CSV table of N, CA, C and O in Angstrom, one decimal:
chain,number,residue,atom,x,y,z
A,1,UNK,N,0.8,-1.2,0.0
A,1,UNK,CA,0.0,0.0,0.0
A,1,UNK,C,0.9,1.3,0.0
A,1,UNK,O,0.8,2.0,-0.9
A,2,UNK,N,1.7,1.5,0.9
A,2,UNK,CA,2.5,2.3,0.8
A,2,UNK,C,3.5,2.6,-0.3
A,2,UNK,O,3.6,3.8,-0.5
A,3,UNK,N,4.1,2.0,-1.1
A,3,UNK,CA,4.7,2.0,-2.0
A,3,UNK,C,3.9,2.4,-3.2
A,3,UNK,O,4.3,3.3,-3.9
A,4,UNK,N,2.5,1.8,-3.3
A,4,UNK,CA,1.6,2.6,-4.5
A,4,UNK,C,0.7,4.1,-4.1
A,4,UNK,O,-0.2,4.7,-4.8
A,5,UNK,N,1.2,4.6,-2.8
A,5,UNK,CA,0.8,6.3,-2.7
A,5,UNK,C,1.2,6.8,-3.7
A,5,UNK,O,2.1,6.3,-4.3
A,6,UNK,N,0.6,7.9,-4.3
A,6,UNK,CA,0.8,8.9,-5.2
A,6,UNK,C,1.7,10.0,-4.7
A,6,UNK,O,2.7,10.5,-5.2
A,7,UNK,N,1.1,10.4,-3.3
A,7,UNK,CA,1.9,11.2,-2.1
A,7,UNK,C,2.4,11.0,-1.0
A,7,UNK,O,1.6,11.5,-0.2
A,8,UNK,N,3.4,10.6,-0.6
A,8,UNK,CA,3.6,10.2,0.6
A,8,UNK,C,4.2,11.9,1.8
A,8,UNK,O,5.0,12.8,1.8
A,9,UNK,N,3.5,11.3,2.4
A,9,UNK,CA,3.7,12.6,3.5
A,9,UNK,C,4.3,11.9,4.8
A,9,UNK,O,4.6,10.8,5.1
A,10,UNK,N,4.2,13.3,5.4
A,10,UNK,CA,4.8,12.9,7.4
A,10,UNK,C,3.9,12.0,7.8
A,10,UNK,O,4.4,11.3,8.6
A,11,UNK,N,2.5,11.8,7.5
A,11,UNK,CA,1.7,11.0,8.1
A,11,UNK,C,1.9,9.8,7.7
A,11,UNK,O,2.2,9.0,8.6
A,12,UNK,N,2.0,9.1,6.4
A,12,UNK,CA,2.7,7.8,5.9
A,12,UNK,C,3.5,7.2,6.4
A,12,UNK,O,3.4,6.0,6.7
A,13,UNK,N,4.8,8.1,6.4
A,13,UNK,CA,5.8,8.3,6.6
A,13,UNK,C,6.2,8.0,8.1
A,13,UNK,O,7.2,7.3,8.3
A,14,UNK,N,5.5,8.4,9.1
A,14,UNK,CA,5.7,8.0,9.9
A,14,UNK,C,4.8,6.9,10.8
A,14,UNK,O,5.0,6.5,11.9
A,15,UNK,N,3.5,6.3,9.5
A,15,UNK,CA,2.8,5.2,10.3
A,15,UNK,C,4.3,3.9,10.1
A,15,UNK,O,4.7,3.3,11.0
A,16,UNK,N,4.9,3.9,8.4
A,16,UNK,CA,5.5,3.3,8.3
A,16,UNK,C,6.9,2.9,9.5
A,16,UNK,O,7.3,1.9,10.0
A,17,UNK,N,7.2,4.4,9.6
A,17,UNK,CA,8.5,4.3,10.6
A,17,UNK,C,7.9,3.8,12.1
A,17,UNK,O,8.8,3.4,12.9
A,18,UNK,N,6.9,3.9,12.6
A,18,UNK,CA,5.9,3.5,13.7
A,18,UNK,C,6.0,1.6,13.5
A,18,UNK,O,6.5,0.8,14.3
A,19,UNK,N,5.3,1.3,12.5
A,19,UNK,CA,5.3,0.2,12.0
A,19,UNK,C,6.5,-0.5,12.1
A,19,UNK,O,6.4,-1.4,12.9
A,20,UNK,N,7.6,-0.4,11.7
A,20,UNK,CA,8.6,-0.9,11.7
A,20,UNK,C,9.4,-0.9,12.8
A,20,UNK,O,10.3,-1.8,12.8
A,21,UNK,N,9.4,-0.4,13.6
A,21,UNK,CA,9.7,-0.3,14.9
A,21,UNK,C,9.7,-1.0,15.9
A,21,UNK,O,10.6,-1.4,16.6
A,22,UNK,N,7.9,-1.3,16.0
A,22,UNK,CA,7.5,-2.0,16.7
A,22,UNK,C,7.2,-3.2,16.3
A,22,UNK,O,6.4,-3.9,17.0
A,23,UNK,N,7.7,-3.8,15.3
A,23,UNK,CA,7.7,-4.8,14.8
A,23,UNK,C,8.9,-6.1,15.1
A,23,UNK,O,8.9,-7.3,15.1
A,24,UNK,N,10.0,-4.5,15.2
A,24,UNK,CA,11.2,-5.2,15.6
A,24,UNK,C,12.6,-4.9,14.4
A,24,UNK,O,13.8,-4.9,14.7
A,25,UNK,N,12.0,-4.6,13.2
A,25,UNK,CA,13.0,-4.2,11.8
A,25,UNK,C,13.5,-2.1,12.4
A,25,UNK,O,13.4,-1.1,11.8
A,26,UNK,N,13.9,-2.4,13.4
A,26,UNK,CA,14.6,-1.3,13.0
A,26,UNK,C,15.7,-0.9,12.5
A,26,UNK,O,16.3,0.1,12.9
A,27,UNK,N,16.3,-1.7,11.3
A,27,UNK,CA,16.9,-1.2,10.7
A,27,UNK,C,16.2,-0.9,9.2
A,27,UNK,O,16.8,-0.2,8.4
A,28,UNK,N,15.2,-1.3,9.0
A,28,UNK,CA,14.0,-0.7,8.7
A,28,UNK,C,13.5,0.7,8.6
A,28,UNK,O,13.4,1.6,7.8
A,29,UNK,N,12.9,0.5,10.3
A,29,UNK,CA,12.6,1.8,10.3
A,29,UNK,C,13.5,3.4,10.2
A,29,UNK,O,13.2,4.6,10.1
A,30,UNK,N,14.8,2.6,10.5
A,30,UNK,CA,15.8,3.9,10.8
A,30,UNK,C,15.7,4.6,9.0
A,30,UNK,O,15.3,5.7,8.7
A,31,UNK,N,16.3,3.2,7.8
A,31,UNK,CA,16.5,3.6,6.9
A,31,UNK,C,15.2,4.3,6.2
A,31,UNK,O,15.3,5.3,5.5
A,32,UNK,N,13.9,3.6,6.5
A,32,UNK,CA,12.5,4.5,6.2
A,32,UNK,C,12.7,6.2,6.7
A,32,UNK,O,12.5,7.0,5.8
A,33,UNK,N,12.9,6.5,7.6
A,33,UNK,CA,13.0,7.6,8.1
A,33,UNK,C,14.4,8.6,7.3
A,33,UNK,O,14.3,9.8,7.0
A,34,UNK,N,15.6,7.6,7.2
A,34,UNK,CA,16.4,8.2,5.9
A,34,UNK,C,16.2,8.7,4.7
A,34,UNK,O,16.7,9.7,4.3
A,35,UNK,N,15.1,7.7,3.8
A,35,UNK,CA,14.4,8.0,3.2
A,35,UNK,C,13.8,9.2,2.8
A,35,UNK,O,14.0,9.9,1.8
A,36,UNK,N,12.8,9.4,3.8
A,36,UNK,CA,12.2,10.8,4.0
A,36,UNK,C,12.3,11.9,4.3
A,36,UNK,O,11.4,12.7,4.3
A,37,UNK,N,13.9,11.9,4.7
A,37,UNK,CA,14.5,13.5,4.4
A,37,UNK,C,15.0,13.0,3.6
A,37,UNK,O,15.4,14.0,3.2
A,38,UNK,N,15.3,12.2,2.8
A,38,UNK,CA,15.7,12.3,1.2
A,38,UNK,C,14.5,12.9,0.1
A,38,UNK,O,14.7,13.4,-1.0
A,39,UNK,N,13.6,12.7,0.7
A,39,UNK,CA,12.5,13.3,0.2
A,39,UNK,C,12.5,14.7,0.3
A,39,UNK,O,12.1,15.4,-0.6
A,40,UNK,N,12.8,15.1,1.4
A,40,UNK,CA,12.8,17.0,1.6
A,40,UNK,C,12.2,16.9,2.8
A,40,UNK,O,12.5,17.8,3.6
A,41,UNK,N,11.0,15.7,3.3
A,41,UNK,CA,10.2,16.3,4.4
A,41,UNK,C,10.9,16.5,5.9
A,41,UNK,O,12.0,16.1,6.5
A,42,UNK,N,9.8,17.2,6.2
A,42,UNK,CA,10.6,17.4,7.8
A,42,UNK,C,9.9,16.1,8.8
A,42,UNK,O,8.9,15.6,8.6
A,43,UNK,N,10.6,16.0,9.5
A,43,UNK,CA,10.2,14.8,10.4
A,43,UNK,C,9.3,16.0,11.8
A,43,UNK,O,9.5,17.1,12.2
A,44,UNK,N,8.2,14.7,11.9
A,44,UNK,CA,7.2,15.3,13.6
A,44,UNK,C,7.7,15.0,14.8
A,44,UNK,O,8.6,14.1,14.8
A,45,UNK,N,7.5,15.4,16.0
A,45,UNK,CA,8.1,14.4,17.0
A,45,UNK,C,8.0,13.3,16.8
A,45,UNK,O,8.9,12.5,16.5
A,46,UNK,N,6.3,13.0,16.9
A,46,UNK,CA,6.7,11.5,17.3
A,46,UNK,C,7.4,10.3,16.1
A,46,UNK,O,7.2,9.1,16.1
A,47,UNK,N,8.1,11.0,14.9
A,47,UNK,CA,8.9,10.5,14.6
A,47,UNK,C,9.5,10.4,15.4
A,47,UNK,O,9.2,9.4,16.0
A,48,UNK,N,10.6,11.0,15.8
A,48,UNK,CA,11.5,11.0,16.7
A,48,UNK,C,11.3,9.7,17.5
A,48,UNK,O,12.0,8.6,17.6
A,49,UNK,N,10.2,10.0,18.0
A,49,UNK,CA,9.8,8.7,19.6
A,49,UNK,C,9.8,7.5,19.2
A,49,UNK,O,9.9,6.7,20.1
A,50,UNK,N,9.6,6.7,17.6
A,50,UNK,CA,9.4,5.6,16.7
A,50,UNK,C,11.2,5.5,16.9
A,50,UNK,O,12.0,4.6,17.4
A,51,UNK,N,11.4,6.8,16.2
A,51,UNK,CA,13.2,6.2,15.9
A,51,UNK,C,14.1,5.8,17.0
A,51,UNK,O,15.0,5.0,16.9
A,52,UNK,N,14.1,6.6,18.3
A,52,UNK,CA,14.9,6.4,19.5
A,52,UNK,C,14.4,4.9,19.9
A,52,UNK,O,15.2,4.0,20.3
A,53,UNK,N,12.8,4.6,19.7
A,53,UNK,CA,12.7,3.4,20.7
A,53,UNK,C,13.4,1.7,19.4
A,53,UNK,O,13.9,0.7,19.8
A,54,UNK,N,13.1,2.1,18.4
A,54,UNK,CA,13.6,1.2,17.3
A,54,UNK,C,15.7,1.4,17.6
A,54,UNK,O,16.5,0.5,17.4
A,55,UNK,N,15.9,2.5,18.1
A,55,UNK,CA,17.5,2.4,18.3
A,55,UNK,C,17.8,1.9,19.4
A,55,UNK,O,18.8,1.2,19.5
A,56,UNK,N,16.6,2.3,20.8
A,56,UNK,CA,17.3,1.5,21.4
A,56,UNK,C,16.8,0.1,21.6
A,56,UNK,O,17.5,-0.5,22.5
A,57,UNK,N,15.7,-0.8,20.8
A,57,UNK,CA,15.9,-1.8,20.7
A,57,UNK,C,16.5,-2.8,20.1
A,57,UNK,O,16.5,-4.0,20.2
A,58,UNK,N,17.3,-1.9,19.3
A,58,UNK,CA,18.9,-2.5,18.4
A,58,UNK,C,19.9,-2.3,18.6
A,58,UNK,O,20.9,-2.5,18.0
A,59,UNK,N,19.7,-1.7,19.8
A,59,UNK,CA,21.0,-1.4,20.5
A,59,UNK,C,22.1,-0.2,20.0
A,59,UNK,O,23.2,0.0,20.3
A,60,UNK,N,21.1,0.5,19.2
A,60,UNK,CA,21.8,1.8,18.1
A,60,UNK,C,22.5,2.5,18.9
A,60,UNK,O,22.5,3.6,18.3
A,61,UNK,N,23.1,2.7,20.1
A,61,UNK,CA,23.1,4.0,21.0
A,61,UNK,C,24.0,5.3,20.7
A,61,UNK,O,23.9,6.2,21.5
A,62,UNK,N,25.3,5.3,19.2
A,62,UNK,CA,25.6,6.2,18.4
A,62,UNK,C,24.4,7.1,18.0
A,62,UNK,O,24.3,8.3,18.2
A,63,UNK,N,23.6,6.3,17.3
A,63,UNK,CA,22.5,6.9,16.1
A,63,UNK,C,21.3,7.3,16.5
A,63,UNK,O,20.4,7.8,15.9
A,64,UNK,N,21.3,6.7,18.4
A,64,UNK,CA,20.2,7.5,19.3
A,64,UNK,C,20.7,8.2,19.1
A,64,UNK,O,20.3,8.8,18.1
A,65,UNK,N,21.4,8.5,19.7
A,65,UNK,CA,21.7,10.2,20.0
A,65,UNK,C,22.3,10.8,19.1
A,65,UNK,O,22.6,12.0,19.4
A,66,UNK,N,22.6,10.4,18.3
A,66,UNK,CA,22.7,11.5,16.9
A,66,UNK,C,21.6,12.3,16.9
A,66,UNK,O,21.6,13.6,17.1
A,67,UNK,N,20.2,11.1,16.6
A,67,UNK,CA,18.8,11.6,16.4
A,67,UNK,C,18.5,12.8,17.2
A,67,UNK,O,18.0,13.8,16.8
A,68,UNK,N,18.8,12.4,18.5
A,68,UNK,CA,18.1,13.1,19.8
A,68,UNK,C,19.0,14.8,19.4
A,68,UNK,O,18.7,15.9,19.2
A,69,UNK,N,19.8,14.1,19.5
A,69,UNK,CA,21.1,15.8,19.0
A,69,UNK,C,20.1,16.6,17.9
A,69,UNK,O,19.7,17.8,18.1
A,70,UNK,N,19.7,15.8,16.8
A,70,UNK,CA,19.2,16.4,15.2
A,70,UNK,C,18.0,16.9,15.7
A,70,UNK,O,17.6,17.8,15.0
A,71,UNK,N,17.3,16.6,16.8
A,71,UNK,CA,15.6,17.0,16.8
A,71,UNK,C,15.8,18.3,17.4
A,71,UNK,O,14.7,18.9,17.3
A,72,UNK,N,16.6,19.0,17.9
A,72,UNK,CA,17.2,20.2,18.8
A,72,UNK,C,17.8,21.0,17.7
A,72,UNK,O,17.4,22.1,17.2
A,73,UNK,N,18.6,20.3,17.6
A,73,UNK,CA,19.9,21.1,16.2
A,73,UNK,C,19.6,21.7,14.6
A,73,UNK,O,20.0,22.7,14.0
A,74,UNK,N,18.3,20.1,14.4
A,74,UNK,CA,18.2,20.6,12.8
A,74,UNK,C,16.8,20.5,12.3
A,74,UNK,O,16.5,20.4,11.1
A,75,UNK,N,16.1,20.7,13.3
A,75,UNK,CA,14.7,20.3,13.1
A,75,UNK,C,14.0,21.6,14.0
A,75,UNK,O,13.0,22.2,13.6
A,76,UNK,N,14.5,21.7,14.8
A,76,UNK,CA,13.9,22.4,16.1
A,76,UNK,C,13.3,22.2,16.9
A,76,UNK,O,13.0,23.1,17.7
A,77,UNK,N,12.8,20.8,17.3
A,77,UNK,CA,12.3,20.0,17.5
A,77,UNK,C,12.2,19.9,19.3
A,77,UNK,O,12.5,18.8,19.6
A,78,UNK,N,12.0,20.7,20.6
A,78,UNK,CA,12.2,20.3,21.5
A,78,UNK,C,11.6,18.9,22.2
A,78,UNK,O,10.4,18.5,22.2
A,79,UNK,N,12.5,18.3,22.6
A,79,UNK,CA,12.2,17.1,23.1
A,79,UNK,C,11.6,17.0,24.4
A,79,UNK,O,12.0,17.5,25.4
A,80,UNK,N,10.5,16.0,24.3
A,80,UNK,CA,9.3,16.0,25.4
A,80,UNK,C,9.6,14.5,26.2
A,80,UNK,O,10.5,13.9,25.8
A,81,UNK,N,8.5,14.0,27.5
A,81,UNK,CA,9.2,13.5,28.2
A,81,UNK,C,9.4,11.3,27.3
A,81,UNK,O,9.8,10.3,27.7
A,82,UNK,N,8.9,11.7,26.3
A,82,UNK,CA,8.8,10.4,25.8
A,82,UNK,C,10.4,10.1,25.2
A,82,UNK,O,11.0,9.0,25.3
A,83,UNK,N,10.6,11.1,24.8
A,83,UNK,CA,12.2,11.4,24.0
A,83,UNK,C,13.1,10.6,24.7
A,83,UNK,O,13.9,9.7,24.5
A,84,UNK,N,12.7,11.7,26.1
A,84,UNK,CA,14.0,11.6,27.1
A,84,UNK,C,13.5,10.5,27.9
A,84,UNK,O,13.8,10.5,29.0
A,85,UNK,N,12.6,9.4,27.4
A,85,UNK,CA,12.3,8.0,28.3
A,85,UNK,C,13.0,7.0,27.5
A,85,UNK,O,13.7,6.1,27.9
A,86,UNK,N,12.5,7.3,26.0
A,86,UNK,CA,13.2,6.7,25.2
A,86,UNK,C,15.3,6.7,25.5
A,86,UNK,O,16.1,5.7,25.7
A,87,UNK,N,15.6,8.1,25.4
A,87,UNK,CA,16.7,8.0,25.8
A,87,UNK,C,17.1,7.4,26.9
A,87,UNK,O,18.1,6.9,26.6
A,88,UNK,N,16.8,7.2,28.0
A,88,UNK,CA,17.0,6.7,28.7
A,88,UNK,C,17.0,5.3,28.8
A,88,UNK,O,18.0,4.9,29.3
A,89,UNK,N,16.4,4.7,28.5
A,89,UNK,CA,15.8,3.2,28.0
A,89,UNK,C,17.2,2.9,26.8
A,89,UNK,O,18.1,2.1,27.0
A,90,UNK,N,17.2,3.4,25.9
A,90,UNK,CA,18.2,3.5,24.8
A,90,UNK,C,19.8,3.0,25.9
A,90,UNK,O,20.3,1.9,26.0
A,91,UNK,N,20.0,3.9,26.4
A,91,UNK,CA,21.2,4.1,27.5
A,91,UNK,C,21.0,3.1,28.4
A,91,UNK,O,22.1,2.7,28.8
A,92,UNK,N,20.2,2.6,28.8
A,92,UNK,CA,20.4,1.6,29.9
A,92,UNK,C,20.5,0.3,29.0
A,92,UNK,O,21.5,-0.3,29.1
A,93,UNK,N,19.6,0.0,28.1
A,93,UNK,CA,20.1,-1.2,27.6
A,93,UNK,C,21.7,-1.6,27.5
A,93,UNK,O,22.4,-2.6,27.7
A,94,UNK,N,21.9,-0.1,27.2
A,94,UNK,CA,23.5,0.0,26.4
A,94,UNK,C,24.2,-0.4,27.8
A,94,UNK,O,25.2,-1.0,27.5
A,95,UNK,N,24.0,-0.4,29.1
A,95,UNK,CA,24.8,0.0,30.0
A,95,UNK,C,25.4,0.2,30.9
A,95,UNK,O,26.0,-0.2,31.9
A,96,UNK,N,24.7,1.9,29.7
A,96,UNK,CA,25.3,3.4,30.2
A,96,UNK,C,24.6,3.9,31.7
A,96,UNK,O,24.4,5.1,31.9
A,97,UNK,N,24.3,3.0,32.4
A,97,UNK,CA,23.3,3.6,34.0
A,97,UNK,C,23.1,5.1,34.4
A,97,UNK,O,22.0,5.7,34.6
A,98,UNK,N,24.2,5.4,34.5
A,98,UNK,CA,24.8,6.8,35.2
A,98,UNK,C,24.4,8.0,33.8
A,98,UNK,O,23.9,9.1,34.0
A,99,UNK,N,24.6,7.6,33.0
A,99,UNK,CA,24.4,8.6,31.7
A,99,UNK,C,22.4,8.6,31.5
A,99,UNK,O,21.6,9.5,31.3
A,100,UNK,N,22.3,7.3,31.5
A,100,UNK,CA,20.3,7.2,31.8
A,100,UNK,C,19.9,7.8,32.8
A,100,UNK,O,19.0,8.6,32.6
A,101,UNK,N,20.5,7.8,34.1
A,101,UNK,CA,20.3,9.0,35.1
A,101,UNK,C,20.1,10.3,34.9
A,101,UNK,O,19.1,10.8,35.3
A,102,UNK,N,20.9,10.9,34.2
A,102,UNK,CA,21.3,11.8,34.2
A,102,UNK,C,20.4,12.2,33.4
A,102,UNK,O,20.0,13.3,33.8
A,103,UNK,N,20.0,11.9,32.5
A,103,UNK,CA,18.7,12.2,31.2
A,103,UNK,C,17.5,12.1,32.0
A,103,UNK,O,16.5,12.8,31.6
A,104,UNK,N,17.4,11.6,32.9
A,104,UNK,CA,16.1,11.4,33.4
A,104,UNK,C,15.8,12.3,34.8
A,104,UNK,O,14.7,12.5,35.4
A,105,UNK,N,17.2,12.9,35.0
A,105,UNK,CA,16.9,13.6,35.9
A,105,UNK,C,17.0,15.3,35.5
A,105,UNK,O,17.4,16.3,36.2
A,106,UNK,N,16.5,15.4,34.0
A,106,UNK,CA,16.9,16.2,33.4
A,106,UNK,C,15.5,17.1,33.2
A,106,UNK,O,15.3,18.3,32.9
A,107,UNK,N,14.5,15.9,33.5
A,107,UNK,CA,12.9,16.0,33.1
A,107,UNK,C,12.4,15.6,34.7
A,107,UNK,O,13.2,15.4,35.7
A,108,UNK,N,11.1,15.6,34.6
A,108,UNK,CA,10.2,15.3,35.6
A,108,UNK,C,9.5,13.4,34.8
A,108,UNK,O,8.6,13.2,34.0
A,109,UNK,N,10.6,12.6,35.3
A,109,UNK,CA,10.2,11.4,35.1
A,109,UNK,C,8.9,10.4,35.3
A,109,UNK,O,8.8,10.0,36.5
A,110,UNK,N,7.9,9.9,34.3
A,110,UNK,CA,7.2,9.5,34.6
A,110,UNK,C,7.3,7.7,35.1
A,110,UNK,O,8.5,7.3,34.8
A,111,UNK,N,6.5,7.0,35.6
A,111,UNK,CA,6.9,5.7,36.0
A,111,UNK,C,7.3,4.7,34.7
A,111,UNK,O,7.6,3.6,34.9
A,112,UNK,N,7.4,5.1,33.6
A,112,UNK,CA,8.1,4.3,33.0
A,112,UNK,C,9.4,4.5,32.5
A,112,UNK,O,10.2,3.8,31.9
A,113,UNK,N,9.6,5.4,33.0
A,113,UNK,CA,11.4,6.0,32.7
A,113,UNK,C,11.8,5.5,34.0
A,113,UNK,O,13.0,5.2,34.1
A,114,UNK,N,11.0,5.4,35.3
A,114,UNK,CA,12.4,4.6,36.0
A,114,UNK,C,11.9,3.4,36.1
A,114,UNK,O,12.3,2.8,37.1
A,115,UNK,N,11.2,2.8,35.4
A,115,UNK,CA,11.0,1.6,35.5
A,115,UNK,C,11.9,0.7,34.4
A,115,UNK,O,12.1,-0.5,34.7
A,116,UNK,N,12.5,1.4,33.2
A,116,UNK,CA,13.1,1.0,32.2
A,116,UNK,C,14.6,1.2,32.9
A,116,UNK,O,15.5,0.4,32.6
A,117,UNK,N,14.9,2.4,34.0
A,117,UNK,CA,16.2,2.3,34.5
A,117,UNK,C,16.4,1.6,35.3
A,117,UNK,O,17.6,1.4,35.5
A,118,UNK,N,15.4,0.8,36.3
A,118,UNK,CA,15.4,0.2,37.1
A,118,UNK,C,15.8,-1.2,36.5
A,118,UNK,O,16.8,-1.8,36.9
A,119,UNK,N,15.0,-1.6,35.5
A,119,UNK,CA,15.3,-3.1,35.1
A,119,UNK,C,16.7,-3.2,34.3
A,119,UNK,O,17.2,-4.3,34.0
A,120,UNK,N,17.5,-1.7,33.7
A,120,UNK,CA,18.8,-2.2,33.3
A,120,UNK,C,19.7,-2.1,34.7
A,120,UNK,O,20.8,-2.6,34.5
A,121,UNK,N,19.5,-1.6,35.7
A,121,UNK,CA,19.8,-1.8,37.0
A,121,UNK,C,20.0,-3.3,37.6
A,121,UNK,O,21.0,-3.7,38.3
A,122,UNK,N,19.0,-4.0,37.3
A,122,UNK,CA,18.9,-5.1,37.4
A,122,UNK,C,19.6,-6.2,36.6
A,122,UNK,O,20.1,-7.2,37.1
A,123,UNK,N,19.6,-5.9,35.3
A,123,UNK,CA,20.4,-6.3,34.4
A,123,UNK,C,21.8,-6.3,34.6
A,123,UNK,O,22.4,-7.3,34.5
A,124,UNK,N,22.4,-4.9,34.8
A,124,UNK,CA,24.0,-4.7,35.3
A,124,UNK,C,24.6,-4.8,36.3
A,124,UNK,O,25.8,-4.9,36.5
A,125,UNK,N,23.0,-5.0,37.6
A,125,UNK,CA,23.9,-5.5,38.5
A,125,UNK,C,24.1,-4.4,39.7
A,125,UNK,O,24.4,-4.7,40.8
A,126,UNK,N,23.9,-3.6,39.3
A,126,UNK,CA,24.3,-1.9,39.6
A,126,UNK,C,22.7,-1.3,41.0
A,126,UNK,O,21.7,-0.7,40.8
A,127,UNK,N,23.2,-1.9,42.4
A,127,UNK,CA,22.0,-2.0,42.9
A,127,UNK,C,22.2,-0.8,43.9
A,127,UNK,O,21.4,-0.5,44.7
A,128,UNK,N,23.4,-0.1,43.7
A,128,UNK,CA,23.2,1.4,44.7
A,128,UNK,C,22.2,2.3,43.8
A,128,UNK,O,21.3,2.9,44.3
A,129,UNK,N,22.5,2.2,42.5
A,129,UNK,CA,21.5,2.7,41.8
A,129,UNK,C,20.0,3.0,41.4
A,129,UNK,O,19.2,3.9,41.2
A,130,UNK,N,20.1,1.2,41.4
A,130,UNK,CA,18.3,0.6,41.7
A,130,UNK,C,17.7,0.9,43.0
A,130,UNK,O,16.5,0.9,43.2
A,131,UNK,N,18.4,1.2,43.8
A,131,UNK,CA,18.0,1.7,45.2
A,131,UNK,C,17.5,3.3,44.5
A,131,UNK,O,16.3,3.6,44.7
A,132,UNK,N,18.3,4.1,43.9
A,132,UNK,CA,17.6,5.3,44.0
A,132,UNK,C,16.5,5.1,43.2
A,132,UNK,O,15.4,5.4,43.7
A,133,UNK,N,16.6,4.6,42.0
A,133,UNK,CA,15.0,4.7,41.5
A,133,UNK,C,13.6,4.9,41.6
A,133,UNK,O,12.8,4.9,40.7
C-alpha cells in the first residue's frame, strides 16, 4: 500500500517508521526515516519517539543520539518527556546507567522511565543505583 501512494507525506511516513519499529525491523525503520529526508520532508516528533525506541531496541546507541542531538539542532524539535524516556531506556540497555540518570533527571520522570532504569539496574547488576529509582 505504501509503495503505490501517489503522495507520501509525514503522516505515511511516519505510520511506516511506527510500523517498523514496533515490529522489531529497526533497521528498517531507521533507513525508512532516511528516506524521508531524502524526500525534503521534515520529520514530527513522534517520529523522533518511533526512531529512538527502534534504536534502542537495536542497540543503536551512536545513532540514538545522533537523532536526539538532530531533533534540537536541525529540526527544532524540543524534546518531550517520551524522548528523554526513550533516551534513557536507549542508554540503559547499552549499560550506560549513570548517563540514563542523568537524562532522566533532566525531566520530571514518569513511571516508565524509572521503571526501564530500574530493570537495566537489574540487568547490570548496579544496585546502589536501583536503590535510588
Amino acid at each position: 500500500v505504501f509503495d503505490k501512494l501517489p503522495n507520501r507525506d509525514v503522516v505515511s511516513w511516519a505510520a511506516m517508521i511506527a510500523g517498523y519499529a514496533r515490529c522489531g525491523n529497526c533497521r528498517l525503520a531507521v533507513q525508512c526515516f532516511e528516506d524521508m529526508l531524502q524526500q525534503g520532508l521534515k520529520p514530527a516528533d513522534v517520529i523522533f519517539t518511533s526512531i529512538l525506541a527502534a534504536c534502542s531496541h537495536a542497540g543503536l546507541v551512536d545513532e540514538g543520539r545522533r537523532y536526539f542531538r538532530s531533533m534540537r539542532e536541525d529540526y527544532g524539535i524540543t524534546p518531550n518527556i517520551e524522548h528523554y524516556t526513550c533516551m534513557a531506556d536507549l542508554l540503559g540497555r547499552a549499560g550506560c546507567l549513570n548517563e540514563a540518570e542523568d537524562i532522566l533527571q533532566t525531566i520530571q520522570p514518569d513511571i516508565i522511565g524509572w521503571t526501564s532504569l530500574l530493570t537495566a539496574c537489574r540487568t547490570y547488576g548496579n544496585v546502589d543505583l536501583g536503590r535510588r529509582c
